[in-house]
XYZ file of C-alpha atoms in Angstrom:
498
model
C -16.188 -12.320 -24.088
C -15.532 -9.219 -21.869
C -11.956 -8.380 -21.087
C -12.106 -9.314 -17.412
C -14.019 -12.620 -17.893
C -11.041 -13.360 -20.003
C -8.572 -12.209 -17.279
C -10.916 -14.620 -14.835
C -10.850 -17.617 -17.528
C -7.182 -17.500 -17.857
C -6.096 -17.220 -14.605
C -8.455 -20.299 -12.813
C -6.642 -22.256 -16.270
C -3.252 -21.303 -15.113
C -4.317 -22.070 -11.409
C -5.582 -25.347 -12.528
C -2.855 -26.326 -14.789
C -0.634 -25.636 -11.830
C -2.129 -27.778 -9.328
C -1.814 -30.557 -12.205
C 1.642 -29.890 -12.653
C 2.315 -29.845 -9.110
C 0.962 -33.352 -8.482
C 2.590 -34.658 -11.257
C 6.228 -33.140 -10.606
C 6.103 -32.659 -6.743
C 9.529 -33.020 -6.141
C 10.117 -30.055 -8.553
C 7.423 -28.031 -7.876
C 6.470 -26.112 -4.252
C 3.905 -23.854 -3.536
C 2.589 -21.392 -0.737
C 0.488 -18.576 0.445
C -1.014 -16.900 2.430
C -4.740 -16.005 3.334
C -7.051 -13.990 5.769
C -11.286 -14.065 6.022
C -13.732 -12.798 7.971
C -17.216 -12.085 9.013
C -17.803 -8.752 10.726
C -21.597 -7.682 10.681
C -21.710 -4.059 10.874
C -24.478 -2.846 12.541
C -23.675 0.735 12.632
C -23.869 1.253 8.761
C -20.257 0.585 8.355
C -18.729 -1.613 5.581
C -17.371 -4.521 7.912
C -13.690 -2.698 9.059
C -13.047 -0.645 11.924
C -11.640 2.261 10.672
C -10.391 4.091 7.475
C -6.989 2.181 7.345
C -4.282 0.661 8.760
C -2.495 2.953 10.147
C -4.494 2.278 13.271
C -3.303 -1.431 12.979
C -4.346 -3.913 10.208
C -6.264 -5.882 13.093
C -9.718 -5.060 11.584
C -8.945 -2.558 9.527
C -8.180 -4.684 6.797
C -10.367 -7.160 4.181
C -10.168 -10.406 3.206
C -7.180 -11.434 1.245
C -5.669 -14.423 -0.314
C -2.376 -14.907 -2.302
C -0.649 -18.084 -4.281
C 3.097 -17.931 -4.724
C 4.403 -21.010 -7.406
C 7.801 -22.470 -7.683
C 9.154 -24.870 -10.441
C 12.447 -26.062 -10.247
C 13.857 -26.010 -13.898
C 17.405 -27.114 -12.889
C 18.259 -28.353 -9.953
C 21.733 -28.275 -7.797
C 22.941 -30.912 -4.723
C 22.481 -29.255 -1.355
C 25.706 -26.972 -0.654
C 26.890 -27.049 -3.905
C 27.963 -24.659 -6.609
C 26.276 -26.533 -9.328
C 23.855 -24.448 -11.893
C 20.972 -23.763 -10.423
C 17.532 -22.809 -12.673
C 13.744 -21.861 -11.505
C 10.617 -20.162 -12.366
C 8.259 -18.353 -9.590
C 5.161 -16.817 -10.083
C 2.812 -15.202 -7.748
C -1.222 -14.377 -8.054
C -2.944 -12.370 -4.641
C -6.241 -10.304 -4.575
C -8.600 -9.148 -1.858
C -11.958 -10.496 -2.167
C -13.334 -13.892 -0.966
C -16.670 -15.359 -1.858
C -19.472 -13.632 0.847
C -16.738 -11.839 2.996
C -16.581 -8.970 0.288
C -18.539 -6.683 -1.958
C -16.504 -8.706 -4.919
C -18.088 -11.904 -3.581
C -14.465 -14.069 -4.726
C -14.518 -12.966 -8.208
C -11.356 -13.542 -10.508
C -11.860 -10.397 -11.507
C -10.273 -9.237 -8.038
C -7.303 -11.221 -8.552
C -3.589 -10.412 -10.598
C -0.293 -12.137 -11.449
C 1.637 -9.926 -9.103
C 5.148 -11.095 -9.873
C 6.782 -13.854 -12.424
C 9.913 -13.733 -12.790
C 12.903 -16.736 -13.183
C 15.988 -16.971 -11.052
C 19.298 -19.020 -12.099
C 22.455 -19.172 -9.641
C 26.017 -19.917 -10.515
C 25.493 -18.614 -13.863
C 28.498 -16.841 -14.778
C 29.543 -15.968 -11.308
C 29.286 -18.222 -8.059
C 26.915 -16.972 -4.994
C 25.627 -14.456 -7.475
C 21.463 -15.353 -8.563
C 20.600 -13.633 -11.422
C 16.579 -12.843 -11.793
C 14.508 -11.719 -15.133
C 10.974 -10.272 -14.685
C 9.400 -8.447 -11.256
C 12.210 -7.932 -9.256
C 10.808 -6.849 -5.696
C 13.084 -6.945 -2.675
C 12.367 -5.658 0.963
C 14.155 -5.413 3.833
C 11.064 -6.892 5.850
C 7.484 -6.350 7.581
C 5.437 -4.061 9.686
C 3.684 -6.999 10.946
C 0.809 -4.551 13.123
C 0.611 -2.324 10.414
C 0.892 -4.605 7.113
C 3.783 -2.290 5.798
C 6.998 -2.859 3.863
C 8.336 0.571 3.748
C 12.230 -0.371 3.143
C 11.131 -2.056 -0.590
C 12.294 -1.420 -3.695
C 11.616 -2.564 -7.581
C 7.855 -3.038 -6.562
C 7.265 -1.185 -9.448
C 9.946 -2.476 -11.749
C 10.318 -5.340 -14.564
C 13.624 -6.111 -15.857
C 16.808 -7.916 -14.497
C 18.876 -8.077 -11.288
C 21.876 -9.662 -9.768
C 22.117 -10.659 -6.128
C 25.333 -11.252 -4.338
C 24.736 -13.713 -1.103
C 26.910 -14.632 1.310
C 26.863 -15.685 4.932
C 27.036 -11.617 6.101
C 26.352 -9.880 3.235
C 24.086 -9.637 0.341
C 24.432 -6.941 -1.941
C 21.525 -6.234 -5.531
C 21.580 -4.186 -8.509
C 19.343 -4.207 -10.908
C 17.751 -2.287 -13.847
C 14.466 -2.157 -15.643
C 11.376 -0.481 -16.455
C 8.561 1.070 -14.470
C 6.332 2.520 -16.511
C 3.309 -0.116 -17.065
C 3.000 -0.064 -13.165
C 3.082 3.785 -12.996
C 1.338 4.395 -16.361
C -0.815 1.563 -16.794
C -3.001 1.905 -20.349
C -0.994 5.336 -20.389
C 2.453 4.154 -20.729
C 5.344 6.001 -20.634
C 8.938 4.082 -20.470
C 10.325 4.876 -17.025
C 14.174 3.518 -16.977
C 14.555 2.586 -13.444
C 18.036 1.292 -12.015
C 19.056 0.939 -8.080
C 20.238 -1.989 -5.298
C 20.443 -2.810 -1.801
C 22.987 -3.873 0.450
C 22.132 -5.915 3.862
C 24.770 -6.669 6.122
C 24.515 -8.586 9.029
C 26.899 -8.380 12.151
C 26.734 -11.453 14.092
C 23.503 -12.849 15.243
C 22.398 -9.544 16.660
C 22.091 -6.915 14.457
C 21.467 -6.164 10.851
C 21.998 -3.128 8.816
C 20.437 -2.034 5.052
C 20.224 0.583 2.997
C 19.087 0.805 -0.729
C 17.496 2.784 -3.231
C 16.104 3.196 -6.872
C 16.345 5.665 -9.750
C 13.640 6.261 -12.771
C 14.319 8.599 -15.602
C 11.079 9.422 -17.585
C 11.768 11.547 -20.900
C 9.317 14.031 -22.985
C 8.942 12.223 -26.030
C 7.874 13.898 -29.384
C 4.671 12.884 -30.332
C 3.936 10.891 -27.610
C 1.208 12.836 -25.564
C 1.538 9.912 -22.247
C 5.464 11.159 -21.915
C 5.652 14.383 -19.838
C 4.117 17.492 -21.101
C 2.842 20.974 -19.599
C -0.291 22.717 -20.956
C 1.179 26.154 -20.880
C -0.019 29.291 -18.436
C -2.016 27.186 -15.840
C -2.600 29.187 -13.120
C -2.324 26.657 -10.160
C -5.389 27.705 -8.344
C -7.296 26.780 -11.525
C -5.859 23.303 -11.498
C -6.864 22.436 -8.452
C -10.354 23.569 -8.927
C -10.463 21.928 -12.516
C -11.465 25.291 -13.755
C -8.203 25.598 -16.659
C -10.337 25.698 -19.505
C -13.371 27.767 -18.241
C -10.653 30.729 -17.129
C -9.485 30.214 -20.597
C -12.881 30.736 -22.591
C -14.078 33.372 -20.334
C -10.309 35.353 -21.359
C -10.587 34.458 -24.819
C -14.374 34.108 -26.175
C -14.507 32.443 -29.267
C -11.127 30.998 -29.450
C -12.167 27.912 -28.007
C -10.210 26.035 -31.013
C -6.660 27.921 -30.066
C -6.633 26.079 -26.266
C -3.164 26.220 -25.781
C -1.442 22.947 -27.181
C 0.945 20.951 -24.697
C 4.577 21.998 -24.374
C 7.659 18.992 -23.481
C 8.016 19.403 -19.922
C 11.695 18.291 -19.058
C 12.482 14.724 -17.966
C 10.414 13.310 -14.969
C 12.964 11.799 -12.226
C 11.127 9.783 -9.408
C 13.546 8.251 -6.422
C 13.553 6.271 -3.327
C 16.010 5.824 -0.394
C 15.464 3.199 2.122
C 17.225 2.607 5.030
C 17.089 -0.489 7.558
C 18.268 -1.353 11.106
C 17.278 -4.867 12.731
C 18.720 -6.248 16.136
C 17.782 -8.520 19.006
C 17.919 -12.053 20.521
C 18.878 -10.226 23.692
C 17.680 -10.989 27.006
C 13.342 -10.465 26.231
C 13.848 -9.111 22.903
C 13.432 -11.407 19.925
C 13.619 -8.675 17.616
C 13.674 -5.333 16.360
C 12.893 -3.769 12.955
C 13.455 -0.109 11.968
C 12.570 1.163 8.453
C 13.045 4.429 6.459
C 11.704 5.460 3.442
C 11.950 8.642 1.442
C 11.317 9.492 -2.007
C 9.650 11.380 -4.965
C 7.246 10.298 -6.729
C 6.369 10.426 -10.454
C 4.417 13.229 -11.679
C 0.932 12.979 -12.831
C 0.173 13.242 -16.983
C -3.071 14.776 -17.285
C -6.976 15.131 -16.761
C -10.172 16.064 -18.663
C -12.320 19.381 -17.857
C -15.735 19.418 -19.691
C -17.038 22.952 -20.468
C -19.360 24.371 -22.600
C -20.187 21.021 -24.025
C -16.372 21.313 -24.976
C -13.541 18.435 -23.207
C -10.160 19.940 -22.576
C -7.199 17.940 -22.299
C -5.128 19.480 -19.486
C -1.272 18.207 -19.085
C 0.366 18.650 -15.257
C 3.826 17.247 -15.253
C 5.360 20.713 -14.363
C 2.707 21.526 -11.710
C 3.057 17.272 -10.072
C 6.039 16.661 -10.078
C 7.376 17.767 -6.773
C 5.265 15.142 -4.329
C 7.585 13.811 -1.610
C 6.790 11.358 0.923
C 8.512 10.401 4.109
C 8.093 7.292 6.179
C 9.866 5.539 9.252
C 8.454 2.697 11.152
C 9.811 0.457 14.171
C 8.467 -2.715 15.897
C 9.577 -4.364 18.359
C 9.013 -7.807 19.389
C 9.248 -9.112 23.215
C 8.792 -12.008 24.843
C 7.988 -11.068 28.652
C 6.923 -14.250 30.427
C 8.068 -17.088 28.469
C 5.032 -19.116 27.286
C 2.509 -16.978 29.008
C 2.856 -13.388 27.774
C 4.224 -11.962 24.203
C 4.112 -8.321 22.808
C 4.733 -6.642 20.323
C 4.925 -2.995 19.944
C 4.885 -0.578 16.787
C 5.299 3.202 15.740
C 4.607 4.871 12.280
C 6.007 8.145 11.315
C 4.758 9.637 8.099
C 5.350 12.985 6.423
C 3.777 13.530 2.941
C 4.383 17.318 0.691
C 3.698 18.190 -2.256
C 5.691 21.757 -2.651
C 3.497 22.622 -5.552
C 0.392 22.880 -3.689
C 0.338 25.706 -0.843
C -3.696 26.269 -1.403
C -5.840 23.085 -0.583
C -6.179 20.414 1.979
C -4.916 16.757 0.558
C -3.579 13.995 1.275
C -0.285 14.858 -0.344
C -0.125 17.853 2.403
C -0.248 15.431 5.613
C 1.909 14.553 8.570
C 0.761 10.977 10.777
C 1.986 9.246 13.460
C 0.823 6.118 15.119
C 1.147 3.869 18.018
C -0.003 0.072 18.071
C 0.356 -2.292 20.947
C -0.374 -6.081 21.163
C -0.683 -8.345 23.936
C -1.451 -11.988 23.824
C -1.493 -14.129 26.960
C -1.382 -17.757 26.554
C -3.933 -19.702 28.639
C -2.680 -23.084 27.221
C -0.296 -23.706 24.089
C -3.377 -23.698 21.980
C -5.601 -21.040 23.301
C -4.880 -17.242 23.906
C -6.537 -13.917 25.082
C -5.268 -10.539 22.759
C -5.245 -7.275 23.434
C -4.796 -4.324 21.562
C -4.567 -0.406 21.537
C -3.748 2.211 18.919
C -3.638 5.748 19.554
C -3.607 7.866 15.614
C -2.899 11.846 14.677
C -3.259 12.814 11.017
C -2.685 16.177 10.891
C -3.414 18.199 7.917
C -1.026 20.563 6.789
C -2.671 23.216 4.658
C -6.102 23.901 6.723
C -9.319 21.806 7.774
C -9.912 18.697 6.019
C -11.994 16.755 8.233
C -15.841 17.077 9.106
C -16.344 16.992 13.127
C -20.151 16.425 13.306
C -23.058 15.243 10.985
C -24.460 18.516 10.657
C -20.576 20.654 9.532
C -19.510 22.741 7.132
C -18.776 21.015 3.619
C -16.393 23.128 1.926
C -14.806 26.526 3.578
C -12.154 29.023 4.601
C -10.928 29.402 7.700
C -13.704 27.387 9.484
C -16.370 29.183 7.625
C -19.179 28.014 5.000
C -18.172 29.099 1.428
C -19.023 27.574 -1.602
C -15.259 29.070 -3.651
C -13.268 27.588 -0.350
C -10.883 25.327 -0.587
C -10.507 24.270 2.693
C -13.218 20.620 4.013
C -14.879 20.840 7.176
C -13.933 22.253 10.421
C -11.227 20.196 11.789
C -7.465 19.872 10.416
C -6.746 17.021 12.740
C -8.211 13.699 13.041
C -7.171 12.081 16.222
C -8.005 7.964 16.456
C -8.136 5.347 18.921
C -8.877 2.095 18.710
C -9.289 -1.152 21.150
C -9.084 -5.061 20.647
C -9.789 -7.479 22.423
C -10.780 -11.225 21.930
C -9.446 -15.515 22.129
C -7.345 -16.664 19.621
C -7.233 -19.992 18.874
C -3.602 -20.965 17.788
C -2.854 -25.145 16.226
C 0.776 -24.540 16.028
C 1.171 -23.085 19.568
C 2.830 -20.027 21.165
C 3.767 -16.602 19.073
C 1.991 -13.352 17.895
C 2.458 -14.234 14.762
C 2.211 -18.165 14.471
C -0.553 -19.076 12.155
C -2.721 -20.345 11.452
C -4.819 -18.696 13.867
C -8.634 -18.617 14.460
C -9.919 -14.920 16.597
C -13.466 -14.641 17.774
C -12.846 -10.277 18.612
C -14.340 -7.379 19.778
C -13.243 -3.501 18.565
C -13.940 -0.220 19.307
C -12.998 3.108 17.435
C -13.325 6.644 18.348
C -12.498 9.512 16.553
C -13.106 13.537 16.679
C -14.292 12.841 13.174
C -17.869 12.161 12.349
C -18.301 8.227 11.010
C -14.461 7.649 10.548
C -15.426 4.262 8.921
C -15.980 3.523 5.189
C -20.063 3.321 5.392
C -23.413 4.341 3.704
C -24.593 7.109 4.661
C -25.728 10.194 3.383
C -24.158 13.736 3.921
C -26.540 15.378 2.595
C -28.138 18.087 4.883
C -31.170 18.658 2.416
C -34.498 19.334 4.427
C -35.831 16.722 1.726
C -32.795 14.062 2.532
C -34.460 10.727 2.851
C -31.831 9.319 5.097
C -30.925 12.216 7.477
C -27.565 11.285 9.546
C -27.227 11.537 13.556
C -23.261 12.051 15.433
C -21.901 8.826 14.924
C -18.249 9.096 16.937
C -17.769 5.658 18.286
C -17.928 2.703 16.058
C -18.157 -0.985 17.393
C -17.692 -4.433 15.508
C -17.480 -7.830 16.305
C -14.980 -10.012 14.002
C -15.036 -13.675 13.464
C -11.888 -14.615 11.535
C -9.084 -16.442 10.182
C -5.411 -15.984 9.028
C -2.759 -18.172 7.863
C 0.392 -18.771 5.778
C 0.714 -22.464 4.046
């Protein structure tokens, strides 16, 4: 049996075996979730979302989803007690649904995201102590679908939480390297926390952050190592090992060997600010994030019939990335009109690279805006705008019409250029509009909630959508492509938590 048939077998068993457990304990055992479908014919050659991401707003921009979070209560403790406490949680979430996706609902799309077990008043009172994933955030993005102030998303090991009525305060330690390395692993130490501290009813304050420490390990070639003399320029046009045979013909056999490159050490700092319950404002959420991020191991160059082995810790390891995000959420006219307004603040460097147009060498901002007016309790009119810059920092990156410039310099054709297109800012906006039909009554965000909507994109860059088409400007291309700058879809869907 194939490896992810297996993955699929065991996970509809341990979904099944659940549900069985569940009816037979159900005082012990809760569960919950959360899922989101859709049908959105695209009629414009797209692949059924608006635009490229969410940054423009996850309203449309986003798939189908569905996750399953498990709790079994091993020991349990009288209500406002100190009594030993014991429980196990898991969690399984994937994005594909059967006919809403190109994955059709297959297993295969689906993972245990977190398992982990929690006991409280073990040791020390108020203090829960947790063994497996260990992910904490500060909260949501709700427009956007973002947790920026998050940490141990990446990390297995053990924690202790401190939670009182003002404060809670985490540490924890573990490792990160399955998540960052997957079948490459490479032990990543992590340690960190968080504090959250909460000042009446109106305002919150957090702050946190995490540690990894990855070392060069002797014989291991997945720990960090350097193949020596790389000239950077080479790297990034996977040309190492040609300049290397066309400097030293016939010494194919002597490619430099990999050298320890000194310790990889990835961080994160996150920073939080929440207030509100004040006159129209229910709430406000401010996040920061800044860190580095774990270098890259290495990548295969085929040449001459020859495959080269080519190891970039020393030339990845200085990628930083910046985020801030704020939403606010108002109520204007009580039961008639809600909004809620976001911003998204992104700044993304890699030091290393001064030559060629990437994501790593990006600054973004965005702007989303949401209006719902409630007709009755039940039924509701949304609206919503985004307004998107991504700005590339290191030349053009973006193609402006059908018919550009693939790769170039300055603006101009050339097959050696490093440079993409003719535009090195791709400005987006977007439009919403549609009914929303809400069971549990008034709020943005109640669910469940069924939307029959209309969108609209436009963007200065040609067929800003995932699609099909072909770029190809071949006199023989079969499917020749027309200026495609404005991108509609209709969306029939549904969203809930349970």
């Amino acid at each position: 049996m194939r490896p992810a048939a297996m993955r699929s077998v065991f996970v509809l068993g341990w979904l099944l075996a659940s549900a069985a457990l569940a009816q037979a304990q159900g005082d012990r055992v809760s569960a919950g979730g959360y899922f989101r479908i859709s049908a959105r014919p695209d009629w414009q050659g797209g692949n059924g979302r608006l635009g490229f991401w969410n940054l423009y707003g996850r309203l449309m921009n986003e798939g189908s989803y569905a996750a399953l979070e498990l709790k079994l209560d091993l020991l349990q403790a009288a209500p406002e007690s100190n009594d030993l406490w014991a429980s196990v949680h898991a969690r399984v979430e994937g994005g594909s649904v059967g006919a809403a996706d190109p994955g059709n609902g297959s297993l295969v799309n689906f993972r245990l995201s977190q398992l982990y077990a929690r006991a409280g008043n073990l040791l020390l009172d108020k203090v829960t102590w947790q063994v497996g994933t260990l992910v904490y955030f500060f909260g949501d993005l709700g427009l956007y679908d973002l947790r920026p102030a998050t940490v141990f998303d990446d990390t297995m090991g053990l924690s202790a939480r401190y939670q009182s009525k003002n404060v809670d305060v985490l540490i924890g330690v573990g490792d990160s390297g399955f998540f960052n390395r997957g079948l490459q692993y490479s032990p990543m130490l992590t340690a960190g926390g968080a504090v959250r501290v909460r000042l009446g009813d109106h305002v919150e304050l957090g702050g946190g952050g995490q540690l990894a420490y990855e070392a060069s390990i002797d014989g291991d070639r997945y720990t960090p190592h350097q193949t020596p003399n790389v000239a950077y320029e080479d790297f990034l046009r996977r040309e190492v090992a040609q300049r290397y045979v066309q400097d030293n013909p016939g010494q194919e056999l002597l490619f430099p060997k990999p050298a320890a490159a000194s310790a990889a050490v990835p961080f994160r700092v996150v920073g939080y600010l929440g207030f509100g319950k004040l006159g129209p404002l229910r709430w406000n959420n401010f996040f920061v994030r800044y860190g580095r991020l774990a270098p890259e191991q290495s990548y295969v160059e085929s040449y001459q019939g020859r495959d080269y082995t080519i190891y970039t810790a020393d030339l990845t390891r200085d990628r930083y990335q910046l985020q801030l995000g704020n939403e606010m959420q108002l109520k204007l006219v009580p039961d008639r009109l809600d909004a809620v307004w976001g911003v998204v603040y992104g700044r993304d460097t890699d030091f290393a690279n001064t030559l060629k147009p990437t994501d790593a060498n990006r600054t973004y901002v965005s702007t989303v805006l949401r209006a719902q007016v409630y007709l009755t309790r039940t039924f509701h009119l949304l609206f919503e705008g985004s307004l998107a810059q991504e700005r590339s920092s290191l030349g053009n990156a973006y193609r402006a019409h059908y018919d550009s410039i693939f790769q170039s310099t300055g603006g101009i054709s050339d097959s050696r250029g490093l440079e993409f297109g003719d535009l090195s800012v791709r400005n987006t906006v977007q439009m919403k509009a549609g009914v929303v039909l809400n069971p549990t009554g008034f709020g943005v965000y109640a669910r469940p909630s069924l939307r029959l909507l209309y969108g609209v994109q436009h963007s200065n860059q040609q067929a800003a959508f995932g699609n099909g088409f072909s770029d190809s400007l071949s006199q023989f291309n079969q499917f020749p492509g027309s200026e495609v700058h404005w991108h509609h879809l209709i969306s029939l869907e549904a969203e809930g938590w349970f």
